[in-house]
């Protein structure tokens, strides 16, 4: 549903805008990967194999951004007031929360709207009241913004932070071993266990639901105030893995929607169960709930409990981006979560199989699609990762080097790719033997 259809939209959308939007929507066949690719403006002369990084937006998302942006430029006051503050049922952020909730199998008020994975993680760690002596347990495989959000919050609360490795060899990642290490590492003062769903430095995908079961077992013998809270940096599984996030058993789940969900840049969601939201103190004043502002006007404390919208940061946002996240969820749902998972596994499987056959290449990502997702990490004998990335670029392949202490070359195929993109990348690597 577009704001134009809703009856509550800005009035300034032109007939040409609507015609272009309708034509693109009519010609889109979500069952045909060529038609899916045709929804993107990606340069056709390149093999785009860094899909984990920053989304190119498909036609319906671009169109929605344009419609909202034009409306703001023509009448900023009414465009914002009519769609954000006037009447509850006209608030367009509610569409976004509803679309996110449907996608992840939860409820709209369990969703906060953020600008990135990073922002969501920071809102969790700074909003949780940690007591001195409590610890945050995490892994040595986390990316900088997750690690840093924990470190800053621990410093602020006087809590401690500990990291454990879940594997020595990522290629040989074992669920049993990782789960045993987590179980052994949880201590009576561990208040938070946190992990990334898919590690962007190795490509390993960890089994969130299995880890959640271990944590639930440990929590059975604990008081409510001491239970281990499970925080997930979900960004590289969200939009890749066909699982209901709300059923995985974690307490907090943060993911940008500007990567695999293909949404507008500078957008993300933070999901939590209702009882977990109630544990958070909002960090940034929200514009998505009336109570705190009413309380301010009436000179009294806000009456909780905290819910998702309370934690959605105000002040004014780039709303043309935030509101168009609904179109991104619509787009990926039209294609189908399972089909997207299978396609991404197929394309990245081709990359891994090709690399595994090359004697001068060390593959770091598990071959098993159940233990990996859309990221493939490897090294080429005799080359620094950045040199390989440069050679890829010179040959029309968009690749990256992992920005971790130990760096690897990284390829990441998405739903915009075809086997010819993979073959082009593999030919480049083969030439480096
Ligand atoms: C594992 C992981 N977490 C978090 C982020 C940061 O995501 P965002 O840009 O949405 O904050 C990245 C970036 O790629 C990442 O690899």
Short mmCIF file of N, CA and C in Angstrom, two decimals, residues 128-135 187-192 218-230 251 275-276 278-279:
data_model
loop_
_atom_site.label_atom_id
_atom_site.label_comp_id
_atom_site.label_asym_id
_atom_site.label_seq_id
_atom_site.Cartn_x
_atom_site.Cartn_y
_atom_site.Cartn_z
N UNK A 128 19.70 -0.62 29.05
CA UNK A 128 19.65 -1.67 30.09
C UNK A 128 20.36 -1.15 31.33
N UNK A 129 19.75 -1.31 32.46
CA UNK A 129 20.43 -0.87 33.68
C UNK A 129 21.28 -2.03 34.19
N UNK A 130 22.59 -1.93 33.97
CA UNK A 130 23.51 -2.98 34.44
C UNK A 130 24.05 -2.55 35.80
N UNK A 131 24.16 -3.53 36.71
CA UNK A 131 24.68 -3.20 38.04
C UNK A 131 26.19 -3.42 38.05
N UNK A 132 26.92 -2.62 38.84
CA UNK A 132 28.35 -2.89 38.98
C UNK A 132 28.53 -4.34 39.41
N UNK A 133 29.48 -5.02 38.80
CA UNK A 133 29.70 -6.44 39.14
C UNK A 133 29.04 -7.37 38.13
N UNK A 134 28.02 -6.88 37.43
CA UNK A 134 27.42 -7.72 36.38
C UNK A 134 28.31 -7.65 35.14
N UNK A 135 28.21 -8.68 34.30
CA UNK A 135 29.05 -8.67 33.10
C UNK A 135 28.24 -8.88 31.83
N UNK A 187 28.40 -17.17 33.56
CA UNK A 187 28.67 -17.15 35.01
C UNK A 187 27.46 -16.57 35.74
N UNK A 188 27.42 -16.76 37.07
CA UNK A 188 26.27 -16.22 37.82
C UNK A 188 26.09 -14.71 37.62
N UNK A 189 27.18 -13.98 37.39
CA UNK A 189 27.02 -12.52 37.22
C UNK A 189 26.86 -12.11 35.75
N UNK A 190 26.72 -13.09 34.84
CA UNK A 190 26.53 -12.72 33.42
C UNK A 190 25.09 -12.23 33.23
N UNK A 191 24.94 -10.96 32.90
CA UNK A 191 23.59 -10.38 32.72
C UNK A 191 23.20 -10.36 31.24
N UNK A 192 24.22 -10.28 30.36
CA UNK A 192 23.94 -10.22 28.92
C UNK A 192 24.85 -11.19 28.19
N UNK A 218 19.75 -22.08 31.41
CA UNK A 218 20.51 -21.42 32.49
C UNK A 218 19.58 -20.50 33.30
N UNK A 219 18.67 -19.83 32.61
CA UNK A 219 17.78 -18.86 33.28
C UNK A 219 16.74 -19.53 34.18
N UNK A 220 16.49 -20.81 33.93
CA UNK A 220 15.47 -21.51 34.72
C UNK A 220 15.76 -21.42 36.22
N UNK A 221 17.05 -21.43 36.56
CA UNK A 221 17.42 -21.41 37.99
C UNK A 221 17.74 -20.01 38.49
N UNK A 222 17.42 -18.99 37.71
CA UNK A 222 17.81 -17.64 38.12
C UNK A 222 16.60 -16.77 38.45
N UNK A 223 16.84 -15.80 39.34
CA UNK A 223 15.80 -14.79 39.59
C UNK A 223 15.65 -13.92 38.35
N UNK A 224 14.48 -13.33 38.22
CA UNK A 224 14.20 -12.47 37.07
C UNK A 224 15.28 -11.38 36.90
N UNK A 225 15.70 -10.78 38.00
CA UNK A 225 16.65 -9.66 37.93
C UNK A 225 18.06 -10.11 37.53
N UNK A 226 18.30 -11.42 37.57
CA UNK A 226 19.64 -11.93 37.25
C UNK A 226 19.67 -12.72 35.96
N UNK A 227 18.51 -12.85 35.30
CA UNK A 227 18.52 -13.74 34.14
C UNK A 227 19.42 -13.18 33.04
N UNK A 228 19.97 -14.09 32.26
CA UNK A 228 20.84 -13.68 31.15
C UNK A 228 19.96 -13.16 30.03
N UNK A 229 20.22 -11.95 29.58
CA UNK A 229 19.48 -11.37 28.45
C UNK A 229 20.29 -11.64 27.19
N UNK A 230 19.60 -12.03 26.13
CA UNK A 230 20.27 -12.47 24.91
C UNK A 230 20.09 -11.40 23.83
N UNK A 251 16.26 -11.91 23.27
CA UNK A 251 15.54 -10.82 23.94
C UNK A 251 15.53 -9.55 23.11
N UNK A 275 8.26 -8.06 27.41
CA UNK A 275 8.87 -8.05 28.75
C UNK A 275 10.31 -7.56 28.72
N UNK A 276 10.96 -7.69 27.57
CA UNK A 276 12.33 -7.19 27.46
C UNK A 276 12.34 -5.66 27.28
N UNK A 278 10.35 -3.68 28.57
CA UNK A 278 10.06 -3.09 29.87
C UNK A 278 11.32 -2.90 30.71
N UNK A 279 12.42 -3.61 30.34
CA UNK A 279 13.68 -3.49 31.09
C UNK A 279 14.51 -2.28 30.64
#
